Amino acid sequence: MTTPRPLIAGNWKMNGLAASLDEAIEVAGSVRPVDARVAICPPAVLIHRMSEALKGTSVLVGGQDAHWDDRGAFTGDVSAEMLADAGAQMVILGHSERRAAYRETDEIVARKVEAAVRAGLEPIVCVGETLAEREAGDTLDIVTRQVRGSLPPVLAGKPFSVAYEPVWAIGSGLTPTIDQIEEVHRAIRDTLEKMFGDHGRTIPILYGGSVKPSNAAEILHASEVGGALVGGASLKAQDFLAIIRAL
Ligand code: PGA
């Protein structure tokens, strides 16, 4: 099995209006697809327009969440099938903001992953410890449990990635040391190999949490880091491009 190219994914969160599509177009105009796969995950209402605007470019479009059912009486929700229908190729699932604000458990995340696979979307499944969990020395236990619980067997042989995002590093400007990142990524790799055998060796493990142009090179070159999930710094094309070029 060959190792996939690194994935750099931008998570716009609840930011961006139609005018922001220009940032995505600027990224697509400058990115060199040989080095990495690049994705932008805008708010759901921009997915269709963004996928139209980026047609023919190498930049992929993704959602930030999806329901576990394909359709039904779930007011306000969006299904994986709908994201795919709107032009998305990927979807972020289990982001800590959703785990915290909407009480998404590993079981719920795993059901959402199954829905994403049914819809033909490539999931980016997020895991990560809180500051209290890190200070209690529980980081590896928590992250391993999240990986085991959030990745259903249906992922075997399918394209997906895992994003390690320490909750305390998200949007805070704080980042773990490279040693801390490598320690957790190694634990995730071990778990993936146990769960998926050979395939587990090639699944990209992204790092996320305050990645910016100034720290991207060091993080992206750390061992077992197969890309990045970038929040705030993905909103401006020049910052996002600087991170991609740091590879
Ligand atoms: P940040 O967010 O880069 O703004 O810290 C990362 C994320 O939440 O995916």
mmCIF file of C-alpha atoms and ligand atoms in Angstrom:
data_model
loop_
_atom_site.group_PDB
_atom_site.id
_atom_site.type_symbol
_atom_site.label_atom_id
_atom_site.label_comp_id
_atom_site.label_asym_id
_atom_site.label_seq_id
_atom_site.Cartn_x
_atom_site.Cartn_y
_atom_site.Cartn_z
ATOM 1 C CA MET A 1 0.000 0.000 0.000
ATOM 2 C CA THR A 2 1.439 3.383 -0.923
ATOM 3 C CA THR A 3 1.369 6.239 1.533
ATOM 4 C CA PRO A 4 -1.160 8.869 0.486
ATOM 5 C CA ARG A 5 -0.104 12.445 -0.049
ATOM 6 C CA PRO A 6 -0.471 14.637 3.035
ATOM 7 C CA LEU A 7 -3.843 16.317 3.450
ATOM 8 C CA ILE A 8 -4.160 19.968 4.439
ATOM 9 C CA ALA A 9 -7.783 20.757 5.242
ATOM 10 C CA GLY A 10 -9.201 24.144 6.140
ATOM 11 C CA ASN A 11 -12.095 24.235 8.589
ATOM 12 C CA TRP A 12 -13.894 27.542 8.183
ATOM 13 C CA LYS A 13 -16.267 26.756 11.065
ATOM 14 C CA MET A 14 -19.177 29.242 11.161
ATOM 15 C CA ASN A 15 -17.316 31.830 9.105
ATOM 16 C CA GLY A 16 -17.702 32.913 5.508
ATOM 17 C CA LEU A 17 -20.279 34.462 3.201
ATOM 18 C CA ALA A 18 -20.491 34.356 -0.576
ATOM 19 C CA ALA A 19 -17.737 36.982 -0.828
ATOM 20 C CA SER A 20 -15.368 34.588 0.982
ATOM 21 C CA LEU A 21 -15.422 32.261 -2.027
ATOM 22 C CA ASP A 22 -12.721 34.522 -3.469
ATOM 23 C CA GLU A 23 -10.323 33.223 -0.792
ATOM 24 C CA ALA A 24 -10.985 29.637 -1.897
ATOM 25 C CA ILE A 25 -10.529 30.583 -5.559
ATOM 26 C CA GLU A 26 -7.214 32.261 -4.697
ATOM 27 C CA VAL A 27 -6.032 29.105 -2.905
ATOM 28 C CA ALA A 28 -7.040 26.919 -5.852
ATOM 29 C CA GLY A 29 -5.200 29.236 -8.249
ATOM 30 C CA SER A 30 -1.874 28.910 -6.431
ATOM 31 C CA VAL A 31 -1.798 25.431 -4.963
ATOM 32 C CA ARG A 32 0.546 22.781 -6.379
ATOM 33 C CA PRO A 33 -1.376 19.513 -6.261
ATOM 34 C CA VAL A 34 1.723 17.316 -6.433
ATOM 35 C CA ASP A 35 2.754 18.164 -2.890
ATOM 36 C CA ALA A 36 -0.451 17.666 -0.978
ATOM 37 C CA ARG A 37 -4.152 17.206 -1.174
ATOM 38 C CA VAL A 38 -5.896 20.409 -0.151
ATOM 39 C CA ALA A 39 -9.471 20.690 1.072
ATOM 40 C CA ILE A 40 -11.650 23.535 2.285
ATOM 41 C CA CYS A 41 -14.633 22.846 4.542
ATOM 42 C CA PRO A 42 -16.918 25.887 4.468
ATOM 43 C CA PRO A 43 -20.307 26.244 6.183
ATOM 44 C CA ALA A 44 -22.835 23.856 4.611
ATOM 45 C CA VAL A 45 -24.688 26.619 2.764
ATOM 46 C CA LEU A 46 -21.528 27.499 0.803
ATOM 47 C CA ILE A 47 -20.659 23.955 -0.256
ATOM 48 C CA HIS A 48 -22.566 24.005 -3.500
ATOM 49 C CA ARG A 49 -21.286 27.407 -4.600
ATOM 50 C CA MET A 50 -17.737 26.559 -3.557
ATOM 51 C CA SER A 51 -17.722 23.243 -5.376
ATOM 52 C CA GLU A 52 -18.975 25.004 -8.513
ATOM 53 C CA ALA A 53 -16.353 27.747 -8.138
ATOM 54 C CA LEU A 54 -13.538 25.202 -7.661
ATOM 55 C CA LYS A 55 -14.583 22.821 -10.441
ATOM 56 C CA GLY A 56 -11.591 21.767 -12.496
ATOM 57 C CA THR A 57 -9.123 22.693 -9.733
ATOM 58 C CA SER A 58 -7.381 20.287 -7.367
ATOM 59 C CA VAL A 59 -8.926 21.733 -4.202
ATOM 60 C CA LEU A 60 -11.492 19.459 -2.562
ATOM 61 C CA VAL A 61 -14.576 20.663 -0.728
ATOM 62 C CA GLY A 62 -15.855 19.232 2.539
ATOM 63 C CA GLY A 63 -18.578 19.589 5.127
ATOM 64 C CA GLN A 64 -18.009 20.181 8.843
ATOM 65 C CA ASP A 65 -20.597 17.740 10.187
ATOM 66 C CA ALA A 66 -23.350 15.435 8.926
ATOM 67 C CA HIS A 67 -26.312 13.630 10.437
ATOM 68 C CA TRP A 68 -26.165 9.863 10.954
ATOM 69 C CA ASP A 69 -29.344 9.278 8.969
ATOM 70 C CA ASP A 70 -29.662 9.881 5.246
ATOM 71 C CA ARG A 71 -32.966 11.784 5.511
ATOM 72 C CA GLY A 72 -35.933 12.272 7.798
ATOM 73 C CA ALA A 73 -37.523 14.434 10.468
ATOM 74 C CA PHE A 74 -34.389 16.100 11.855
ATOM 75 C CA THR A 75 -35.132 19.817 11.690
ATOM 76 C CA GLY A 76 -32.083 21.896 10.910
ATOM 77 C CA ASP A 77 -29.771 18.968 10.196
ATOM 78 C CA VAL A 78 -27.927 18.121 6.991
ATOM 79 C CA SER A 79 -27.151 14.564 5.880
ATOM 80 C CA ALA A 80 -23.942 13.219 4.384
ATOM 81 C CA GLU A 81 -25.891 12.335 1.256
ATOM 82 C CA MET A 82 -26.954 16.004 0.963
ATOM 83 C CA LEU A 83 -23.367 17.204 1.358
ATOM 84 C CA ALA A 84 -22.266 14.839 -1.396
ATOM 85 C CA ASP A 85 -25.187 15.943 -3.562
ATOM 86 C CA ALA A 86 -24.087 19.564 -3.061
ATOM 87 C CA GLY A 87 -20.603 18.709 -4.317
ATOM 88 C CA ALA A 88 -18.633 17.786 -1.187
ATOM 89 C CA GLN A 89 -16.022 15.036 -1.310
ATOM 90 C CA MET A 90 -15.121 14.974 2.379
ATOM 91 C CA VAL A 91 -16.601 15.701 5.787
ATOM 92 C CA ILE A 92 -15.150 16.560 9.189
ATOM 93 C CA LEU A 93 -16.801 14.453 11.907
ATOM 94 C CA GLY A 94 -16.466 14.436 15.688
ATOM 95 C CA HIS A 95 -14.865 17.868 15.946
ATOM 96 C CA SER A 96 -14.391 18.749 19.621
ATOM 97 C CA GLU A 97 -16.669 21.767 19.243
ATOM 98 C CA ARG A 98 -19.467 19.370 18.276
ATOM 99 C CA ARG A 99 -18.505 16.828 20.926
ATOM 100 C CA ALA A 100 -18.645 19.601 23.555
ATOM 101 C CA ALA A 101 -21.556 21.770 22.384
ATOM 102 C CA TYR A 102 -23.818 19.011 21.039
ATOM 103 C CA ARG A 103 -22.733 16.170 23.329
ATOM 104 C CA GLU A 104 -21.583 13.992 20.444
ATOM 105 C CA THR A 105 -20.273 10.725 21.846
ATOM 106 C CA ASP A 106 -17.927 8.303 20.098
ATOM 107 C CA GLU A 107 -20.992 6.168 19.274
ATOM 108 C CA ILE A 108 -22.707 9.094 17.561
ATOM 109 C CA VAL A 109 -19.536 9.992 15.680
ATOM 110 C CA ALA A 110 -19.188 6.375 14.515
ATOM 111 C CA ARG A 111 -22.759 6.427 13.166
ATOM 112 C CA LYS A 112 -22.021 9.655 11.329
ATOM 113 C CA VAL A 113 -18.899 8.085 9.850
ATOM 114 C CA GLU A 114 -21.015 5.179 8.582
ATOM 115 C CA ALA A 115 -23.390 7.675 6.958
ATOM 116 C CA ALA A 116 -20.454 9.485 5.343
ATOM 117 C CA VAL A 117 -19.130 6.219 3.905
ATOM 118 C CA ARG A 118 -22.614 5.360 2.575
ATOM 119 C CA ALA A 119 -22.659 8.743 0.844
ATOM 120 C CA GLY A 120 -19.196 8.219 -0.669
ATOM 121 C CA LEU A 121 -17.607 10.993 1.413
ATOM 122 C CA GLU A 122 -14.101 10.738 2.848
ATOM 123 C CA PRO A 123 -14.332 11.367 6.607
ATOM 124 C CA ILE A 124 -11.827 13.369 8.665
ATOM 125 C CA VAL A 125 -12.477 12.059 12.168
ATOM 126 C CA CYS A 126 -11.351 14.306 15.025
ATOM 127 C CA VAL A 127 -10.079 13.210 18.430
ATOM 128 C CA GLY A 128 -8.278 15.039 21.215
ATOM 129 C CA GLU A 129 -7.986 15.553 24.933
ATOM 130 C CA THR A 130 -9.061 18.499 27.081
ATOM 131 C CA LEU A 131 -6.561 20.392 29.220
ATOM 132 C CA ALA A 132 -7.892 18.675 32.362
ATOM 133 C CA GLU A 133 -7.422 15.269 30.745
ATOM 134 C CA ARG A 134 -3.865 16.132 29.723
ATOM 135 C CA GLU A 135 -3.014 17.437 33.182
ATOM 136 C CA ALA A 136 -4.411 14.246 34.706
ATOM 137 C CA GLY A 137 -2.047 12.201 32.502
ATOM 138 C CA ASP A 138 -4.939 10.637 30.594
ATOM 139 C CA THR A 139 -4.174 11.897 27.069
ATOM 140 C CA LEU A 140 -3.183 8.597 25.462
ATOM 141 C CA ASP A 141 -6.057 6.680 27.099
ATOM 142 C CA ILE A 142 -8.623 9.259 26.022
ATOM 143 C CA VAL A 143 -7.353 9.570 22.460
ATOM 144 C CA THR A 144 -7.026 5.807 22.007
ATOM 145 C CA ARG A 145 -10.562 5.304 23.301
ATOM 146 C CA GLN A 146 -11.882 7.984 20.940
ATOM 147 C CA VAL A 147 -10.119 6.412 17.959
ATOM 148 C CA ARG A 148 -11.474 2.957 18.812
ATOM 149 C CA GLY A 149 -14.986 4.231 19.469
ATOM 150 C CA SER A 150 -15.339 6.682 16.587
ATOM 151 C CA LEU A 151 -14.026 4.556 13.708
ATOM 152 C CA PRO A 152 -16.508 1.842 12.666
ATOM 153 C CA PRO A 153 -15.350 -1.342 10.890
ATOM 154 C CA VAL A 154 -16.949 -0.145 7.624
ATOM 155 C CA LEU A 155 -13.905 2.138 7.203
ATOM 156 C CA ALA A 156 -11.688 -0.862 6.418
ATOM 157 C CA GLY A 157 -10.066 -0.225 3.047
ATOM 158 C CA LYS A 158 -11.827 3.139 2.642
ATOM 159 C CA PRO A 159 -10.078 6.511 2.356
ATOM 160 C CA PHE A 160 -10.263 8.513 5.581
ATOM 161 C CA SER A 161 -8.041 10.398 7.972
ATOM 162 C CA VAL A 162 -7.845 10.995 11.694
ATOM 163 C CA ALA A 163 -7.191 14.498 13.042
ATOM 164 C CA TYR A 164 -5.522 14.817 16.438
ATOM 165 C CA GLU A 165 -6.725 18.107 17.855
ATOM 166 C CA PRO A 166 -5.956 18.785 21.505
ATOM 167 C CA VAL A 167 -9.008 20.745 22.682
ATOM 168 C CA TRP A 168 -6.827 23.230 24.574
ATOM 169 C CA ALA A 169 -4.852 24.051 21.414
ATOM 170 C CA ILE A 170 -7.873 24.911 19.268
ATOM 171 C CA GLY A 171 -8.254 28.627 18.642
ATOM 172 C CA SER A 172 -6.049 29.362 21.642
ATOM 173 C CA GLY A 173 -2.702 30.079 20.007
ATOM 174 C CA LEU A 174 -1.236 27.305 22.194
ATOM 175 C CA THR A 175 0.330 24.255 20.559
ATOM 176 C CA PRO A 176 1.766 21.089 22.061
ATOM 177 C CA THR A 177 5.497 20.508 21.761
ATOM 178 C CA ILE A 178 6.637 18.406 18.821
ATOM 179 C CA ASP A 179 7.414 15.590 21.279
ATOM 180 C CA GLN A 180 3.855 15.723 22.594
ATOM 181 C CA ILE A 181 2.413 15.672 19.069
ATOM 182 C CA GLU A 182 4.623 12.742 18.065
ATOM 183 C CA GLU A 183 3.758 10.780 21.205
ATOM 184 C CA VAL A 184 0.006 11.028 20.511
ATOM 185 C CA HIS A 185 0.371 10.407 16.770
ATOM 186 C CA ARG A 186 2.384 7.237 17.517
ATOM 187 C CA ALA A 187 -0.368 6.021 19.849
ATOM 188 C CA ILE A 188 -2.975 6.727 17.171
ATOM 189 C CA ARG A 189 -0.862 4.890 14.568
ATOM 190 C CA ASP A 190 -0.563 1.838 16.856
ATOM 191 C CA THR A 191 -4.326 1.823 17.376
ATOM 192 C CA LEU A 192 -5.024 2.185 13.647
ATOM 193 C CA GLU A 193 -2.696 -0.727 12.872
ATOM 194 C CA LYS A 194 -4.438 -2.880 15.470
ATOM 195 C CA MET A 195 -7.840 -1.955 14.047
ATOM 196 C CA PHE A 196 -7.142 -1.969 10.304
ATOM 197 C CA GLY A 197 -3.938 -3.977 9.786
ATOM 198 C CA ASP A 198 -1.862 -2.866 6.784
ATOM 199 C CA HIS A 199 -4.370 -0.182 5.859
ATOM 200 C CA GLY A 200 -3.860 1.298 9.335
ATOM 201 C CA ARG A 201 -0.249 2.044 8.421
ATOM 202 C CA THR A 202 -1.203 4.424 5.618
ATOM 203 C CA ILE A 203 -4.107 6.381 7.098
ATOM 204 C CA PRO A 204 -3.061 10.051 7.320
ATOM 205 C CA ILE A 205 -3.011 11.382 10.879
ATOM 206 C CA LEU A 206 -3.493 15.143 10.733
ATOM 207 C CA TYR A 207 -2.576 17.564 13.480
ATOM 208 C CA GLY A 208 -4.981 20.406 14.286
ATOM 209 C CA GLY A 209 -4.969 23.240 16.813
ATOM 210 C CA SER A 210 -3.489 26.692 16.227
ATOM 211 C CA VAL A 211 -1.574 25.686 13.093
ATOM 212 C CA LYS A 212 -0.313 28.864 11.439
ATOM 213 C CA PRO A 213 2.326 29.868 8.895
ATOM 214 C CA SER A 214 4.966 30.323 11.607
ATOM 215 C CA ASN A 215 4.657 26.830 13.134
ATOM 216 C CA ALA A 216 3.443 24.799 10.137
ATOM 217 C CA ALA A 217 6.816 23.542 8.857
ATOM 218 C CA GLU A 218 7.892 22.166 12.209
ATOM 219 C CA ILE A 219 4.543 20.467 12.841
ATOM 220 C CA LEU A 220 4.116 19.092 9.318
ATOM 221 C CA HIS A 221 7.580 17.538 9.344
ATOM 222 C CA ALA A 222 7.076 15.791 12.678
ATOM 223 C CA SER A 223 7.006 12.027 12.617
ATOM 224 C CA GLU A 224 3.598 10.442 11.856
ATOM 225 C CA VAL A 225 2.078 13.830 10.961
ATOM 226 C CA GLY A 226 0.289 13.346 7.652
ATOM 227 C CA GLY A 227 -1.151 16.811 7.259
ATOM 228 C CA ALA A 228 -3.087 19.444 9.154
ATOM 229 C CA LEU A 229 -6.607 20.533 9.988
ATOM 230 C CA VAL A 230 -6.478 24.319 10.055
ATOM 231 C CA GLY A 231 -9.153 26.560 11.545
ATOM 232 C CA GLY A 232 -8.539 30.302 11.886
ATOM 233 C CA ALA A 233 -5.519 30.394 9.571
ATOM 234 C CA SER A 234 -7.507 28.818 6.726
ATOM 235 C CA LEU A 235 -9.806 31.821 6.385
ATOM 236 C CA LYS A 236 -7.240 33.947 4.565
ATOM 237 C CA ALA A 237 -5.869 32.484 1.334
ATOM 238 C CA GLN A 238 -2.344 33.793 1.885
ATOM 239 C CA ASP A 239 -2.070 32.267 5.375
ATOM 240 C CA PHE A 240 -3.524 28.954 4.212
ATOM 241 C CA LEU A 241 -1.194 28.867 1.205
ATOM 242 C CA ALA A 242 1.792 29.599 3.460
ATOM 243 C CA ILE A 243 0.849 26.560 5.550
ATOM 244 C CA ILE A 244 0.478 24.372 2.454
ATOM 245 C CA ARG A 245 3.864 25.572 1.190
ATOM 246 C CA ALA A 246 5.483 24.694 4.517
ATOM 247 C CA LEU A 247 5.116 21.000 3.659
HETATM 248 P P1 PGA B 1 -7.635 26.486 14.894
HETATM 249 O O1 PGA B 1 -8.801 25.392 14.759
HETATM 250 O O2 PGA B 1 -6.648 26.234 13.794
HETATM 251 O O3 PGA B 1 -8.336 27.814 14.757
HETATM 252 O O4 PGA B 1 -7.024 26.293 16.251
HETATM 253 C C1 PGA B 1 -8.527 24.077 14.362
HETATM 254 C C2 PGA B 1 -9.789 23.263 14.349
HETATM 255 O O5 PGA B 1 -10.644 23.466 15.231
HETATM 256 O O6 PGA B 1 -9.997 22.415 13.459
#
